[in-house]
mmCIF file of C-alpha atoms in Angstrom:
data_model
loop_
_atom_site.group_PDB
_atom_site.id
_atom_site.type_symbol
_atom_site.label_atom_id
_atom_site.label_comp_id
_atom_site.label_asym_id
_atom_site.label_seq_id
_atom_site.Cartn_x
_atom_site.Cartn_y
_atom_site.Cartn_z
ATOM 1 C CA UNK A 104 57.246 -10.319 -78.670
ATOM 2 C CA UNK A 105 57.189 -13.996 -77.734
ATOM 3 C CA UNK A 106 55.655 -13.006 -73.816
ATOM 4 C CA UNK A 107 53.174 -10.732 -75.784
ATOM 5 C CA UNK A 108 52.040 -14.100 -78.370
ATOM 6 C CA UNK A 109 51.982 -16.210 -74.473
ATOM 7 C CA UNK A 110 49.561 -13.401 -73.126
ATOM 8 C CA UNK A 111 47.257 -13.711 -76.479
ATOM 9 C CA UNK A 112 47.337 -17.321 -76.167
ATOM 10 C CA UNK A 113 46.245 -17.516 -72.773
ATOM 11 C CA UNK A 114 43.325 -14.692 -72.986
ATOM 12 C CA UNK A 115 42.141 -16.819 -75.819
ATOM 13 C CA UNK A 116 42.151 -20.076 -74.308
ATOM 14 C CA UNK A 117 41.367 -18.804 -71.022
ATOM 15 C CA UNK A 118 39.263 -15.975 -70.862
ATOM 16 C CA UNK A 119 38.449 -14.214 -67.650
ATOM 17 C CA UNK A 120 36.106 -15.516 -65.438
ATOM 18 C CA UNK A 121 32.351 -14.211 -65.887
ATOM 19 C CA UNK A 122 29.572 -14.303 -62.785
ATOM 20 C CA UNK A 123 27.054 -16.705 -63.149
ATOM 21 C CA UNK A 124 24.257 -14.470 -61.894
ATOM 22 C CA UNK A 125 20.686 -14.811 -60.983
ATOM 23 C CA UNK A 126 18.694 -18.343 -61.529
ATOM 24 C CA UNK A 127 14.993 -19.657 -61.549
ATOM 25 C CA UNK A 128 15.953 -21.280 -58.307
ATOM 26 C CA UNK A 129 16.778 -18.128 -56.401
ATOM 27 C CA UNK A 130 20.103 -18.935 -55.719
ATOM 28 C CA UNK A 131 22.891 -16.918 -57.222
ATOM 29 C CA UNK A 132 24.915 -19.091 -59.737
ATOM 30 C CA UNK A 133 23.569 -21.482 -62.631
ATOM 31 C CA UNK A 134 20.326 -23.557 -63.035
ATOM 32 C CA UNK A 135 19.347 -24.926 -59.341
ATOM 33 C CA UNK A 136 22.968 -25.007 -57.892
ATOM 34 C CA UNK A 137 25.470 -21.963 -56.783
ATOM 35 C CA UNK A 138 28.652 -20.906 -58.300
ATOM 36 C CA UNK A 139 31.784 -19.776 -56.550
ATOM 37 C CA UNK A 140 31.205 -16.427 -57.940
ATOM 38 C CA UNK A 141 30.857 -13.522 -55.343
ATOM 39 C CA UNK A 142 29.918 -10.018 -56.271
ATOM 40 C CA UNK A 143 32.107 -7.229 -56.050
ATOM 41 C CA UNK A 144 31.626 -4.705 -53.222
ATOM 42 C CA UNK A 145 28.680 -2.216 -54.724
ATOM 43 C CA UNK A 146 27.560 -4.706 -57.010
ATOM 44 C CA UNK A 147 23.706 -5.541 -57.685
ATOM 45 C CA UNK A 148 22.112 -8.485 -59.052
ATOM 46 C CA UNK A 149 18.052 -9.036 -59.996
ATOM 47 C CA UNK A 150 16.737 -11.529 -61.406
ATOM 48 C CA UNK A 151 12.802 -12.616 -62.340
ATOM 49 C CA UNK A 152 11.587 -15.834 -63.551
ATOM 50 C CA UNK A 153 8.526 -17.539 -64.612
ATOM 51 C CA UNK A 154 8.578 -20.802 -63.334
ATOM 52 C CA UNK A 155 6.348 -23.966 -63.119
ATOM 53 C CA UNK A 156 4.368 -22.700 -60.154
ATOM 54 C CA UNK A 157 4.377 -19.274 -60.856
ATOM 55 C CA UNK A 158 7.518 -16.395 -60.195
ATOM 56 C CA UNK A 159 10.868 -16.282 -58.481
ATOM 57 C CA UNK A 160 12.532 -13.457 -57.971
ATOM 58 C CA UNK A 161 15.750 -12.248 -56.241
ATOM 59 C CA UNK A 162 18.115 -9.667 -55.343
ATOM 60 C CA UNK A 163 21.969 -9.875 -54.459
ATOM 61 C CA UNK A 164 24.710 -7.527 -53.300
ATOM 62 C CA UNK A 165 27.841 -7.434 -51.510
ATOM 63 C CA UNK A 166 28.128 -5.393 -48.448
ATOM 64 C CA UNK A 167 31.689 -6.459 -48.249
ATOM 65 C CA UNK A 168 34.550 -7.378 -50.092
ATOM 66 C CA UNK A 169 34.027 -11.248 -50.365
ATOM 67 C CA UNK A 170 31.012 -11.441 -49.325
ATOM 68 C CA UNK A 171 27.359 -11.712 -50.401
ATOM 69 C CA UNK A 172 23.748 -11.278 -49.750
ATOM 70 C CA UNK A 173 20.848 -12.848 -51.520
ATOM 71 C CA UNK A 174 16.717 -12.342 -51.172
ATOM 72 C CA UNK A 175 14.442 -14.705 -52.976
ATOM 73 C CA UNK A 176 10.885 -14.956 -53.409
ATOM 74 C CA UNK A 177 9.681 -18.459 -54.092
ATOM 75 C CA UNK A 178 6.125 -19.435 -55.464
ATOM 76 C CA UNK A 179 4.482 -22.103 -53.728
ATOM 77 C CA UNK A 180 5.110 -25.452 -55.450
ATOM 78 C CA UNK A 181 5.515 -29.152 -54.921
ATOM 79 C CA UNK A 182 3.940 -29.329 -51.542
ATOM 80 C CA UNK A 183 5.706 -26.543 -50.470
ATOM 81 C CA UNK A 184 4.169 -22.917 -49.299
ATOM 82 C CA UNK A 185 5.311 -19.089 -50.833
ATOM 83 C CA UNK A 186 8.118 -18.016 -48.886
ATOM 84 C CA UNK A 187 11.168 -15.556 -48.453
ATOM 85 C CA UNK A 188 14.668 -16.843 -48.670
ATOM 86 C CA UNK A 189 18.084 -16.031 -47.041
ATOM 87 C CA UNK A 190 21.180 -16.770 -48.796
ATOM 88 C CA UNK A 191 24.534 -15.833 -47.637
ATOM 89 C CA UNK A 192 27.793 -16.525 -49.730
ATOM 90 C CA UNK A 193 31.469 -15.991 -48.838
ATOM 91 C CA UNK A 194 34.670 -16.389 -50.990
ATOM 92 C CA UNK A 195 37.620 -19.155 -49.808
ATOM 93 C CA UNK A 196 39.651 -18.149 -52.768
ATOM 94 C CA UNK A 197 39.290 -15.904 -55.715
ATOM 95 C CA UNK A 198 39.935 -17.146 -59.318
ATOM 96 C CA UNK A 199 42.548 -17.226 -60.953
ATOM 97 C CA UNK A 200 44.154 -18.314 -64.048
ATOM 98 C CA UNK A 201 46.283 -21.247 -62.277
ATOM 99 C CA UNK A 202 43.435 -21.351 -59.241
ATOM 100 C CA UNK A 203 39.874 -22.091 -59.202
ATOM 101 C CA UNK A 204 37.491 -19.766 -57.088
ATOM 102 C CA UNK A 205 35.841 -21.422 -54.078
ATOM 103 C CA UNK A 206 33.457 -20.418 -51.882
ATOM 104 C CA UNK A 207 31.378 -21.410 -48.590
ATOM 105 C CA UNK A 208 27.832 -20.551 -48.510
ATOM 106 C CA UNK A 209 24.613 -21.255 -46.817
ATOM 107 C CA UNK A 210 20.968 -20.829 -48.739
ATOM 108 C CA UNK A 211 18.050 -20.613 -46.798
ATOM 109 C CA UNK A 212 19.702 -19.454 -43.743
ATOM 110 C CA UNK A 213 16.687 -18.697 -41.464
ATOM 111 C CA UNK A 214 15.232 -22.225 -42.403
ATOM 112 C CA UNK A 215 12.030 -21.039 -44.196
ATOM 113 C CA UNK A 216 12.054 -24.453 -46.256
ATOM 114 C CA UNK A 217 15.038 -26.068 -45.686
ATOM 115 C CA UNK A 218 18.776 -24.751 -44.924
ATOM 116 C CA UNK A 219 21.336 -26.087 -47.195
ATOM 117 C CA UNK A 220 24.698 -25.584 -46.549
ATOM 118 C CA UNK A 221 27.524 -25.487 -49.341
ATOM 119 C CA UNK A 222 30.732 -25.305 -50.762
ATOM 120 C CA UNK A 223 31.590 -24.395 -54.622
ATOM 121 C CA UNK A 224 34.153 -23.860 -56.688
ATOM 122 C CA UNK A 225 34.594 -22.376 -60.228
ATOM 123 C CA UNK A 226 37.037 -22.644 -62.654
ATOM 124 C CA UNK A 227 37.354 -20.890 -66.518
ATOM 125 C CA UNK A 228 39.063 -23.791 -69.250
ATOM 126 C CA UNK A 229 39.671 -23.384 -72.832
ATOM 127 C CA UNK A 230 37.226 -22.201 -75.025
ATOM 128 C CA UNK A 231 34.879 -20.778 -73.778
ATOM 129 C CA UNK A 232 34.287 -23.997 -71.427
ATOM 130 C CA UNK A 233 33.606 -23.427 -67.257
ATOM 131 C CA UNK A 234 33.193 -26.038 -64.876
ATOM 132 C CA UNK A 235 31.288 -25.800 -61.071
ATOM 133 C CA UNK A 236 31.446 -28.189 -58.687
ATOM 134 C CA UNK A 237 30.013 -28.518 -55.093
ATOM 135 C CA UNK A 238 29.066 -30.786 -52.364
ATOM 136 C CA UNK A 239 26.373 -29.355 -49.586
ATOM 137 C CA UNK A 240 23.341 -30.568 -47.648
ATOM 138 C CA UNK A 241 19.802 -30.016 -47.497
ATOM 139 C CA UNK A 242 18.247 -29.450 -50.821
ATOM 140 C CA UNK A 243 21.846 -30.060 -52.554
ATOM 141 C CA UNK A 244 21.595 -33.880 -51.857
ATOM 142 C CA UNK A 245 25.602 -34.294 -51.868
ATOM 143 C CA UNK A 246 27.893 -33.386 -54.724
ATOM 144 C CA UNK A 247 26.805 -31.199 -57.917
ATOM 145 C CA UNK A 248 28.172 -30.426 -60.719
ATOM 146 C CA UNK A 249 27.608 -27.365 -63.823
ATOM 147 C CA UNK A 250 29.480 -27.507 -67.090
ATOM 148 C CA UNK A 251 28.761 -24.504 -69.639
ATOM 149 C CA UNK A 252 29.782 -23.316 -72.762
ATOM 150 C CA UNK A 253 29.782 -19.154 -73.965
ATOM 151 C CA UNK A 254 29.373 -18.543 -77.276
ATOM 152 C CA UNK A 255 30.874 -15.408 -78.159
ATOM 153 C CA UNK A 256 30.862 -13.639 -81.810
ATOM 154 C CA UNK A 257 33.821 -12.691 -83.467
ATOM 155 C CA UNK A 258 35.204 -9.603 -84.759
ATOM 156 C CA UNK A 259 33.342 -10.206 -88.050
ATOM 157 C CA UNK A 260 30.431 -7.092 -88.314
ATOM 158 C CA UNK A 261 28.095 -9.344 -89.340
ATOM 159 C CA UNK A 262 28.906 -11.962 -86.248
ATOM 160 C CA UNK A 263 28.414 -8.900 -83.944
ATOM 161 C CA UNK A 264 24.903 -8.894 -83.989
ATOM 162 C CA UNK A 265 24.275 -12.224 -82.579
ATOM 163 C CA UNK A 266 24.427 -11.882 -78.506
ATOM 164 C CA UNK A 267 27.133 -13.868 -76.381
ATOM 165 C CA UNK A 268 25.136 -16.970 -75.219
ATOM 166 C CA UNK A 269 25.982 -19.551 -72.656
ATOM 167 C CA UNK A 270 25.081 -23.064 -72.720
ATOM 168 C CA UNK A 271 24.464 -24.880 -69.223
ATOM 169 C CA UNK A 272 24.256 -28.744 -68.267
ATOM 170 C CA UNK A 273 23.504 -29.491 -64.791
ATOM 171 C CA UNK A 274 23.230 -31.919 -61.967
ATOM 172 C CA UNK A 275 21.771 -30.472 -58.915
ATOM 173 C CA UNK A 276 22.118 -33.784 -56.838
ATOM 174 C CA UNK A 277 19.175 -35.163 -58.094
ATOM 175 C CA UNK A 278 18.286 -34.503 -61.559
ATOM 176 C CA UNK A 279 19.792 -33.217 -64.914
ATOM 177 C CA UNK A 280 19.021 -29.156 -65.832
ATOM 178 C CA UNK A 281 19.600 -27.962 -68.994
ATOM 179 C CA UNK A 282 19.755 -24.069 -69.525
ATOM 180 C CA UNK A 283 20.710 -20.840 -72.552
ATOM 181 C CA UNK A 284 21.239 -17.555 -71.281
ATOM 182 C CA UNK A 285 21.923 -14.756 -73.913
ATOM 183 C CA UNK A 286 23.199 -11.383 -73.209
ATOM 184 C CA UNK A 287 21.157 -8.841 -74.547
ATOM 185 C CA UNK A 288 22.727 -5.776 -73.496
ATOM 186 C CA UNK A 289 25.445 -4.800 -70.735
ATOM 187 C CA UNK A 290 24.481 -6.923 -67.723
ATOM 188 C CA UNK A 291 21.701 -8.299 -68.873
ATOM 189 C CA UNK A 292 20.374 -12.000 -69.786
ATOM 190 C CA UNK A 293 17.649 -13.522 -71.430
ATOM 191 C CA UNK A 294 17.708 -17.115 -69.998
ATOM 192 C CA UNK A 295 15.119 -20.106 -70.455
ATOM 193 C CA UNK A 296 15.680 -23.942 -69.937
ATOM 194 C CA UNK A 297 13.975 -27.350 -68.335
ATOM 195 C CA UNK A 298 14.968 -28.429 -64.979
ATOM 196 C CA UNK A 299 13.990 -31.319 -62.835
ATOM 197 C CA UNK A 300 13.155 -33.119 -65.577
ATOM 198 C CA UNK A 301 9.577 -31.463 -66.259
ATOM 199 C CA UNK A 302 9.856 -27.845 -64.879
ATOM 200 C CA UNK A 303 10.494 -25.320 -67.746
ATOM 201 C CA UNK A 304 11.519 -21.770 -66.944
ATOM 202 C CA UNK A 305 12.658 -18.247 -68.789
ATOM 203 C CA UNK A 306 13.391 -14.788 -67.125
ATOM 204 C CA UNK A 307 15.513 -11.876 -67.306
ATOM 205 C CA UNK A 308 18.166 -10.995 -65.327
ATOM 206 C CA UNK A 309 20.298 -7.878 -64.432
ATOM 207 C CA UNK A 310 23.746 -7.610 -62.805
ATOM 208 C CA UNK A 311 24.994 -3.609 -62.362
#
């Protein structure tokens, strides 16, 4: 009885780790910087988002165990013209409850705008509280950092109709992102924010 109360107690405290997902940046993870979330193996992830300067979308997968594979679209923008980006993302270490996830990635690996090397890791706290951190360079600037906060409802009937949301403060290296996402139905977000202190974005996302 007593190791069943210590299992309770920890699935409560610290729930199991979710995947961050699409983002408006194109990069799979939260606002503008990655996660150390990886896809499984036969995993899919879409995302679309109306941004600033018009749409980004993407597409992820895992080909292998550990590792994955990201297309984005990006808009032209801030002196910068349309193009297609690589992103490639491999796990160090997988979360646990006593271990944080960490990965090694690159974005932009054929150099379209400019390649930006990485490493993040991930790890679930109490209450519904998850912290990123990362250091890369390129468009990552140094160190960045992601703290969010899921709402979830209870077991309450009427609590079950509002959505799990997740709250999301961000610095990307440069400026502070703020960010809601809101899960609508299995695998799928609603998500909307402000980032680089005057960009706003929303879009939908879908992880299968």
């Amino acid at each position: 009885m007593r190791l069943e109360a210590c299992l309770v107690a920890v699935c409560l405290f610290f729930p199991a780790a979710a995947a961050a997902g699409p983002s408006p940046s194109g990069v799979m993870g939260n606002i503008n910087t990655p996660s150390a979330d990886v896809l499984r193996p036969g995993q899919v992830a879409a995302g679309v988002y109306g941004v600033q300067h018009g749409v980004v979308a993407q597409v992820a997968a895992a080909p292998l165990s550990g590792v994955e594979l990201g297309i984005a679209w990006l808009p032209q923008g801030d002196g910068l013209a349309a193009a297609t980006r690589l992103d490639v993302k491999t796990s160090l270490l997988a979360e646990a409850i006593m271990l944080p996830g960490v990965v090694f990635g690159v974005e932009d690996v054929t150099d379209e705008r400019e390649r930006s090397p990485y490493m993040a890791v991930s790890k679930t706290g109490p209450l519904g509280f998850r912290l990123h951190l990362g250091v890369g360079g390129g468009r990552f600037d140094g160190a960045f950092a992601t703290l969010e906060k899921t709402f979830r409802p209870s077991r309450h009937r009427q609590a079950k109709k509002f959505a799990p949301t997740t709250l999301l403060l961000e610095y990307d290296g440069r400026d502070f992102n703020y960010g809601v996402r809101a899960e609508v139905g299995k695998g799928v977000k609603l998500e909307g924010g402000y980032r680089q202190q005057e960009q706003w974005y929303v879009g939908l996302s879908v992880m299968k």
